[in-house]
Amino acid sequence: MLRITLPLQKQVSPVPTISRVVIVGGGFTGATIARLLALHGQYWPHEIVVLEPRAHLCGGLAYHTDDPSLRLNVAAHRMRAVPGDPQAFVRWLSNSGRLERDPGAEANGAIYARRGDFAAFMAEQIQPFLESGIVKHLRERVERIHRRHGHWQIEGDGGAILQADVVVVATGHPPPTPPRELASHLSSDPRFITNPSRPDALHAIRPNDKVFVAGAGLTALDAVAALRARRHHAEITLFSRTGHLPQPQAAGDFAPHGDFLIGVPNTALSLLKRVRFALKEVTENGLPWQSVFEALRHQGQAIWRALPLVEQQRVLRHLRRRFEAHRFRMPPQIADLVDREKAAGGLRACTGRIVAVQPGREEIAIDIATKPHGTVEHRAAQWVLVATGPDHRNVIGSQGCLAGLERLGLLTKDPRGLGIACDHDSRALARDGYPVEDLFIAGPLARGTFGELTGVPEIAAQAERIAQQILAMSFATTRTITIRSM
Ligand SMILES: Cc1cc2nc3c(=O)[nH]c(=O)nc-3n(C[C@H](O)[C@H](O)[C@H](O)COP(=O)(O)OP(=O)(O)OC[C@H]3O[C@@H](n4cnc5c(N)ncnc54)[C@H](O)[C@@H]3O)c2cc1C
């Protein structure tokens, strides 16, 4: 590798000397930061590099799909993905003709677009910067990040070695961790699908194969929608420990209801009381309960910040499942599918604890001690899917590059088990508790600090703040050029 460091004379160089930013992960979060940097900064070609193994930027786990049965869970007008232009996506849907080609998009008085269409919209936003070369997409998975000669060195699995002044970690959602009871009996069984979001994960399932799904959240409902769309018609069991299925979206439009920021609650219990009070108010006034959860979402970061760590942990322990079932709601198209399937007996929900698993030749038998009485129910299926959602508790362990940074003391786990620890400027917190000035944690990985940081509008807002911080950083004394594997 040839690395040349050119001293810059500030007085003779009219070009701002902003060095290279490397973004690890090019899902919605990483691609949005790259776009905002390119839009508002003065970069030379290839100075913003996004390492992302997928063929296209902006898709990530949620949107990188061409399955038309997978829709956004949120109405298009609420997908405020472009800072400063909240209606950009709705406009694009009409202008691009995508809405016309998707007759099933309108439901309950709103548009619930296909997820693949959202990815296409976002891809169009970043395309000019890819074409100009300001943003470089390198199709590699980052394996190692470390410090070298005062810079970051980033190594990809395809041989790329980059040096950068700033690194943004936007690796997003880790894979789910299979429930222990299932993994211990099925870990090497080909009928055990541990990550159903992978492309082609469901292809081997035949229409009349029974399916047991561990998990009953939106990921599980995605699997149901994808299976039924490919004419699968056998029984599907949705198993969960708590039985909280995602709730439906409300019909029509509504305003958020409730002000939680006046005398903001500082305990889990006082927060719960305030939510119950707001729910009583909306019920009495004939408003949808969803309006209270919209208010909680809008004010979520301030509410979270007002809670001491121990109270945040209490919220997660006691309220999380119920909250998530109401916060992460299913789109009307999926709610209709679930209702139809339940009525026809094709979809069965089952709550409790797995007490026995027996992989047989034809079927996998699963016994469940059901809630509330512990009666044992027997289930049998040809396939078992793990749809328990991303395991943010193990995110550092799931990635070599993050585990390496942790070993160097430059990255630490979030103490609430929600991803990676960072401060309110999104800078990673080192082992000594101090922020690492040039290492940013972006997107849902930073949820522990911010609380509400899963949906597109909140991520877009964080991306904007991170981009502003990077642009405000000064690297005015040297410009580093790295020549290798680009
Ligand atoms: C199924 C699903 C549906 C959702 N639907 C909605 C919705 O309708 N509306 C809404 O507002 N929000 C929705 N969300 C939430 C939200 O939009 C996402 O969580 C958001 O897309 C997060 O993006 P991300 O880029 O941080 O993570 P990801 O989408 O997980 O992307 C991370 C990217 O990093 C890459 N990567 C990982 N490790 C490495 C590495 N070592 N080196 C290089 N690259 C790496 C991965 O390939 C991936 O593409 C949904 C989320 C999910 C999971």
XYZ file of C-alpha atoms and ligand atoms in Angstrom:
539
model
C 0.000 0.000 0.000
C 1.267 3.431 -0.882
C 0.202 6.071 1.575
C 1.115 9.647 0.824
C 0.538 12.449 3.281
C 0.693 15.861 1.681
C 1.141 18.864 3.948
C -1.318 21.577 2.987
C -0.522 25.261 3.205
C -3.765 26.709 4.519
C -3.079 30.113 2.946
C -2.431 28.739 -0.579
C -5.114 26.081 -0.704
C -8.591 27.376 -1.502
C -9.984 23.836 -1.257
C -11.371 22.868 2.139
C -9.318 19.953 3.340
C -11.971 17.569 4.505
C -10.595 14.073 4.728
C -12.253 10.828 4.023
C -15.293 9.512 5.826
C -15.869 5.783 5.823
C -19.382 4.552 6.509
C -19.685 0.918 7.483
C -23.067 -0.335 6.251
C -25.134 1.145 3.441
C -28.694 0.493 4.569
C -31.081 3.404 5.046
C -28.920 4.909 7.804
C -25.473 4.728 6.207
C -26.710 5.795 2.781
C -28.611 8.755 4.239
C -25.517 10.032 6.038
C -23.440 9.634 2.874
C -26.019 11.565 0.854
C -26.242 14.393 3.389
C -22.453 14.722 3.566
C -22.205 14.814 -0.213
C -25.068 17.299 -0.467
C -23.801 19.758 2.114
C -20.040 19.210 2.139
C -17.223 19.916 -0.264
C -15.687 16.552 -0.900
C -13.399 15.270 -3.576
C -14.419 12.143 -5.469
C -14.213 8.971 -3.393
C -13.780 10.842 -0.134
C -17.040 9.454 1.195
C -16.861 5.687 1.028
C -19.717 3.392 1.983
C -18.803 -0.230 2.509
C -21.875 -2.335 1.890
C -21.857 -5.895 0.526
C -25.353 -5.602 -0.990
C -25.591 -4.605 -4.651
C -27.448 -1.366 -3.896
C -27.266 1.266 -1.210
C -30.298 2.370 0.849
C -32.098 -0.981 1.095
C -30.620 -2.763 4.073
C -32.556 -5.372 5.966
C -35.887 -3.568 5.822
C -36.133 -2.380 2.226
C -33.791 -4.535 0.141
C -36.564 -6.707 -1.259
C -38.455 -7.187 -4.498
C -41.212 -9.155 -2.776
C -44.383 -7.164 -3.571
C -46.178 -8.634 -0.540
C -43.839 -6.778 1.842
C -45.197 -3.329 2.583
C -44.169 -0.426 4.746
C -45.742 -0.579 8.177
C -46.190 3.171 8.141
C -48.286 5.310 5.777
C -46.201 6.887 3.019
C -46.890 10.452 4.180
C -45.321 9.600 7.553
C -42.094 8.269 5.962
C -40.225 11.553 6.402
C -37.012 10.250 4.913
C -35.604 13.410 3.401
C -34.777 16.131 5.930
C -36.513 19.352 4.919
C -38.859 17.655 2.440
C -41.283 15.459 4.420
C -43.585 14.722 1.457
C -40.808 13.758 -0.966
C -41.670 10.045 -0.922
C -45.426 10.542 -1.478
C -44.670 12.881 -4.380
C -42.212 10.430 -5.871
C -44.726 7.560 -5.640
C -47.148 9.539 -7.814
C -44.621 11.069 -10.203
C -42.743 7.838 -10.834
C -45.926 5.922 -11.669
C -45.202 3.393 -8.909
C -48.486 4.149 -7.160
C -50.439 3.495 -10.335
C -48.711 0.157 -10.727
C -49.559 -0.851 -7.159
C -53.369 -0.980 -6.893
C -53.187 -2.583 -3.413
C -51.271 0.325 -1.890
C -54.231 2.376 -0.691
C -55.927 1.138 2.443
C -57.733 2.823 5.341
C -57.470 6.185 3.580
C -53.670 6.160 3.312
C -50.903 4.705 1.135
C -48.907 1.749 2.443
C -46.315 1.399 -0.268
C -44.161 -1.574 -1.123
C -40.888 -1.665 0.755
C -38.957 -2.229 -2.453
C -40.449 1.021 -3.801
C -39.115 2.912 -0.802
C -35.651 1.485 -1.484
C -35.936 2.584 -5.135
C -36.914 6.091 -4.018
C -33.959 6.340 -1.649
C -31.605 4.932 -4.292
C -32.659 7.748 -6.631
C -31.745 10.297 -3.958
C -28.151 9.093 -3.718
C -27.619 8.211 -7.401
C -26.270 11.648 -8.508
C -23.530 11.448 -5.863
C -22.576 7.916 -6.899
C -22.430 9.060 -10.516
C -20.259 12.063 -9.690
C -17.999 9.798 -7.641
C -18.345 11.905 -4.488
C -19.833 8.852 -2.813
C -18.115 5.569 -3.511
C -19.965 2.316 -2.867
C -17.504 -0.473 -2.172
C -19.162 -3.883 -2.172
C -17.249 -5.353 0.727
C -18.036 -6.392 4.243
C -15.828 -4.678 6.812
C -13.844 -7.168 8.836
C -11.515 -4.963 10.828
C -11.339 -1.366 12.021
C -8.367 -0.104 13.969
C -6.130 2.916 14.525
C -2.970 3.373 12.489
C -0.716 6.443 12.416
C -3.456 8.598 13.903
C -6.043 7.554 11.312
C -8.659 4.871 11.154
C -7.775 1.857 9.068
C -10.712 -0.107 7.683
C -10.240 -3.516 6.080
C -12.854 -5.202 3.911
C -13.336 -8.886 3.121
C -12.418 -8.267 -0.529
C -8.972 -6.854 0.172
C -9.750 -3.148 0.446
C -7.715 -1.211 2.964
C -8.863 2.327 3.562
C -7.708 5.066 5.826
C -10.099 7.634 7.143
C -10.453 10.505 9.524
C -13.970 9.598 10.537
C -15.763 6.265 10.757
C -19.523 5.896 10.996
C -20.795 2.512 12.175
C -24.176 1.910 10.530
C -24.250 -1.868 10.445
C -27.879 -1.923 11.530
C -29.761 -4.940 12.629
C -27.946 -8.057 13.769
C -29.563 -11.410 12.980
C -32.003 -12.946 15.471
C -30.729 -15.377 18.075
C -32.754 -18.599 17.955
C -34.545 -19.563 21.174
C -32.311 -21.978 23.109
C -34.904 -24.765 23.257
C -35.133 -24.840 19.455
C -31.430 -24.313 18.721
C -30.344 -27.147 20.992
C -32.407 -29.693 19.005
C -32.420 -28.228 15.521
C -29.176 -26.316 15.004
C -27.973 -28.592 12.189
C -31.426 -29.401 10.792
C -31.989 -27.926 7.297
C -35.669 -27.426 8.189
C -34.639 -24.854 10.814
C -34.538 -21.422 9.155
C -32.750 -19.066 11.508
C -32.955 -15.919 9.412
C -36.110 -15.796 7.283
C -35.278 -12.266 6.047
C -32.472 -13.661 3.857
C -33.394 -13.640 0.172
C -34.646 -17.105 -0.864
C -34.870 -18.243 2.773
C -38.434 -19.491 2.244
C -38.000 -20.948 -1.243
C -37.801 -24.587 -0.197
C -41.106 -24.453 1.704
C -43.802 -26.263 -0.303
C -47.417 -24.985 -0.358
C -48.704 -27.746 1.902
C -45.838 -27.763 4.420
C -46.854 -26.730 7.919
C -44.725 -23.944 9.385
C -43.946 -23.118 13.013
C -42.752 -19.543 13.513
C -40.902 -18.577 16.697
C -41.858 -14.932 17.157
C -45.088 -13.048 16.614
C -43.936 -9.526 15.751
C -43.697 -7.751 12.415
C -40.854 -10.019 11.221
C -43.084 -13.051 11.808
C -45.968 -11.397 9.952
C -43.608 -10.649 7.053
C -42.938 -14.373 6.823
C -46.689 -15.100 6.840
C -47.316 -12.536 4.065
C -44.398 -13.795 1.970
C -45.493 -17.431 2.322
C -49.145 -16.772 1.465
C -48.114 -14.656 -1.523
C -46.337 -17.714 -2.954
C -49.493 -19.823 -2.589
C -48.502 -21.519 0.597
C -51.754 -22.676 2.212
C -50.885 -25.037 5.070
C -51.198 -24.137 8.731
C -48.832 -21.550 10.217
C -48.333 -21.355 13.980
C -47.074 -18.095 15.472
C -45.416 -18.852 18.782
C -44.426 -16.216 21.330
C -43.642 -16.080 25.016
C -45.837 -13.081 25.743
C -48.629 -13.254 23.167
C -48.394 -9.582 22.198
C -49.161 -9.485 18.482
C -48.634 -6.205 16.588
C -51.728 -4.012 16.666
C -53.281 -2.510 13.514
C -52.885 1.014 12.225
C -55.850 3.347 12.749
C -58.116 4.261 9.860
C -57.646 7.716 8.347
C -55.390 10.437 9.587
C -55.121 11.650 13.166
C -52.983 13.985 15.231
C -50.721 12.762 18.043
C -52.411 13.072 21.427
C -50.737 13.702 24.769
C -48.029 15.972 26.099
C -45.542 13.935 28.072
C -42.954 16.690 28.211
C -44.699 18.872 30.774
C -43.493 17.454 34.079
C -41.827 14.692 32.083
C -42.100 11.359 33.971
C -38.870 10.155 35.552
C -39.941 6.662 36.593
C -41.353 3.738 34.633
C -44.445 3.760 36.823
C -45.183 7.471 36.402
C -44.709 7.080 32.639
C -47.159 4.174 32.600
C -49.701 6.211 34.588
C -49.387 9.128 32.154
C -49.879 6.813 29.174
C -52.946 5.222 30.786
C -54.396 8.657 31.495
C -53.855 9.770 27.890
C -55.457 6.542 26.638
C -58.510 7.175 28.839
C -58.762 10.694 27.424
C -58.702 9.558 23.805
C -61.231 6.797 24.467
C -63.608 9.323 26.043
C -63.166 11.664 23.088
C -63.637 9.010 20.433
C -60.070 9.322 19.154
C -57.935 6.336 18.142
C -55.564 4.965 20.814
C -52.876 5.053 18.130
C -52.769 8.857 18.554
C -51.235 8.407 22.035
C -48.534 6.117 20.639
C -47.802 8.660 17.911
C -47.270 11.296 20.620
C -45.018 8.885 22.516
C -43.070 8.358 19.330
C -42.644 12.077 18.593
C -41.618 12.864 22.167
C -39.877 9.512 22.686
C -36.290 10.751 22.739
C -36.992 13.462 25.340
C -39.048 11.048 27.462
C -36.243 8.466 27.336
C -33.605 11.006 28.241
C -35.531 12.099 31.348
C -35.539 8.566 32.749
C -32.535 7.536 34.857
C -30.761 4.372 33.623
C -32.387 2.148 36.227
C -35.854 3.356 35.181
C -35.046 2.848 31.503
C -34.086 -0.717 32.383
C -37.366 -1.092 34.272
C -39.304 0.111 31.218
C -37.521 -2.454 29.078
C -38.151 -5.249 31.579
C -41.827 -4.606 32.236
C -43.314 -2.540 29.426
C -41.276 -3.246 26.322
C -43.286 -6.078 24.741
C -46.634 -4.362 25.236
C -45.242 -1.034 24.082
C -43.694 -2.512 20.928
C -46.930 -4.294 19.963
C -48.674 -0.892 19.964
C -45.791 1.178 18.622
C -44.754 -1.072 15.701
C -48.132 -1.611 14.081
C -49.068 -3.717 11.087
C -50.295 -2.095 7.888
C -53.989 -2.602 7.013
C -53.159 -5.088 4.256
C -51.429 -7.366 6.780
C -54.161 -6.801 9.397
C -56.724 -7.990 6.805
C -54.605 -11.023 5.970
C -54.247 -11.938 9.655
C -58.008 -11.584 10.230
C -58.827 -13.729 7.188
C -56.291 -16.378 8.131
C -57.420 -16.553 11.742
C -61.063 -16.856 10.696
C -60.207 -19.669 8.276
C -58.009 -21.453 10.834
C -54.883 -21.122 8.716
C -53.012 -19.028 11.262
C -52.849 -20.010 14.899
C -51.226 -18.029 17.687
C -49.770 -19.875 20.608
C -48.284 -18.381 23.782
C -46.162 -20.074 26.416
C -42.916 -21.964 26.821
C -41.407 -24.641 24.600
C -40.949 -27.741 26.745
C -39.982 -30.396 24.167
C -38.719 -30.507 20.589
C -38.464 -33.721 18.608
C -37.169 -33.644 15.052
C -38.786 -36.610 13.253
C -38.359 -37.763 9.661
C -41.596 -36.208 8.385
C -42.230 -33.493 10.932
C -40.721 -31.607 13.814
C -42.848 -32.061 16.955
C -42.956 -29.208 19.452
C -44.669 -29.236 22.848
C -45.657 -25.952 24.417
C -46.730 -25.304 27.990
C -49.347 -22.698 27.157
C -50.235 -19.621 29.144
C -51.920 -19.097 31.529
C -52.514 -22.635 32.893
C -49.498 -24.542 31.604
C -51.604 -27.014 29.598
C -49.303 -28.747 27.119
C -50.213 -28.300 23.448
C -48.608 -30.444 20.748
C -47.618 -28.830 17.470
C -45.995 -30.383 14.437
C -44.529 -28.698 11.363
C -42.246 -29.390 8.426
C -40.393 -26.117 8.965
C -39.400 -24.005 11.944
C -38.613 -20.316 11.343
C -36.882 -17.962 13.752
C -38.545 -14.558 13.531
C -37.788 -13.202 16.971
C -36.352 -9.958 15.568
C -32.816 -8.577 15.615
C -30.795 -9.448 18.690
C -29.346 -6.053 19.598
C -27.991 -7.402 22.870
C -25.390 -9.396 20.924
C -24.624 -6.908 18.191
C -20.958 -6.425 19.057
C -20.346 -10.160 19.236
C -22.107 -10.699 15.902
C -19.533 -8.639 13.942
C -15.773 -9.164 13.887
C -15.100 -5.487 13.190
C -17.165 -4.363 16.191
C -15.706 -7.009 18.490
C -12.225 -5.819 17.438
C -13.067 -2.222 18.350
C -14.386 -3.432 21.687
C -11.116 -5.270 22.342
C -9.240 -2.039 21.608
C -11.422 -0.324 24.217
C -12.927 2.001 21.579
C -16.455 0.595 21.673
C -18.678 -0.654 24.473
C -22.031 -2.376 24.783
C -25.040 -0.295 25.614
C -25.779 -0.934 29.311
C -29.476 -1.485 28.540
C -28.733 -4.265 26.053
C -29.918 -2.171 23.108
C -26.819 -2.072 20.920
C -23.697 0.094 21.176
C -23.055 2.773 23.815
C -22.763 6.346 22.532
C -23.247 9.866 23.834
C -25.967 12.284 22.765
C -23.748 13.449 19.900
C -23.787 9.823 18.641
C -20.056 9.380 19.369
C -19.042 5.901 20.515
C -18.241 5.641 24.201
C -14.855 4.087 24.866
C -14.116 1.695 27.702
C -12.988 4.631 29.869
C -16.401 6.267 29.386
C -15.125 9.112 27.180
C -16.520 9.669 23.696
C -14.374 8.765 20.700
C -14.553 12.023 18.708
C -14.278 10.497 15.250
C -16.296 7.284 15.643
C -20.057 7.648 15.248
C -22.812 5.130 15.979
C -25.760 5.598 13.651
C -29.282 4.208 13.358
C -30.972 1.615 15.579
C -27.586 0.589 17.006
C -27.723 3.794 19.078
C -31.210 3.165 20.444
C -29.998 2.699 24.019
C -28.998 6.362 24.193
C -31.864 7.846 22.209
C -34.732 5.470 22.958
C -36.863 6.078 19.880
C -34.532 5.441 16.941
C -36.035 2.740 14.768
C -38.322 4.469 12.297
C -37.233 6.346 9.204
C -38.020 9.910 10.421
C -36.014 9.505 13.632
C -33.083 7.888 11.822
C -33.139 10.622 9.160
C -32.996 13.271 11.910
C -30.051 11.543 13.615
C -28.308 11.165 10.247
C -28.656 14.896 9.693
C -27.136 15.669 13.105
C -24.211 13.289 12.497
C -23.570 14.764 9.051
C -23.563 18.284 10.529
C -21.054 17.239 13.180
C -18.744 15.637 10.645
C -18.942 18.693 8.429
C -18.093 20.896 11.391
C -14.987 18.854 12.215
C -11.794 20.347 10.927
C -8.997 18.297 9.406
C -7.210 21.283 7.986
C -3.586 20.358 8.253
C -3.099 17.269 6.104
C -4.802 15.460 3.266
C -4.338 11.729 3.218
C -4.410 9.808 -0.035
C -4.621 6.051 0.100
C -3.926 3.954 -2.979
C -5.038 0.354 -2.833
C -7.928 -1.841 -3.982
C -10.415 0.892 -4.921
C -38.450 -5.607 8.332
C -38.448 -4.172 8.722
C -39.452 -3.308 8.274
C -39.445 -1.969 8.630
N -40.436 -1.144 8.184
C -40.414 0.166 8.515
C -41.420 1.062 8.041
O -42.348 0.667 7.353
N -41.318 2.368 8.371
C -40.316 2.849 9.163
O -40.259 4.052 9.435
N -39.365 2.019 9.635
C -39.392 0.703 9.327
N -38.411 -0.142 9.784
C -37.351 0.415 10.620
C -36.213 1.119 9.894
O -36.478 1.810 8.774
C -34.977 0.308 9.810
O -34.685 -0.194 11.035
C -33.823 1.057 9.153
O -33.952 0.763 7.841
C -32.467 0.756 9.741
O -31.497 0.928 8.745
P -29.967 0.642 8.982
O -29.289 1.081 7.758
O -29.536 1.220 10.270
O -29.879 -0.929 9.199
P -29.997 -2.132 8.157
O -31.198 -1.976 7.335
O -29.873 -3.372 8.969
O -28.742 -1.955 7.216
C -27.442 -2.174 7.663
C -26.588 -2.501 6.479
O -25.259 -2.685 6.935
C -24.661 -3.725 6.183
N -23.599 -4.279 7.019
C -23.738 -4.968 8.168
N -22.520 -5.302 8.637
C -21.592 -4.810 7.772
C -20.177 -4.839 7.725
N -19.450 -5.437 8.644
N -19.564 -4.232 6.684
C -20.288 -3.603 5.716
N -21.648 -3.553 5.720
C -22.283 -4.151 6.743
C -25.779 -4.708 5.904
O -25.514 -5.442 4.730
C -26.990 -3.787 5.764
O -27.306 -3.503 4.434
C -38.412 -1.484 9.449
C -37.403 -2.349 9.900
C -37.419 -3.674 9.548
C -36.327 -4.586 10.042
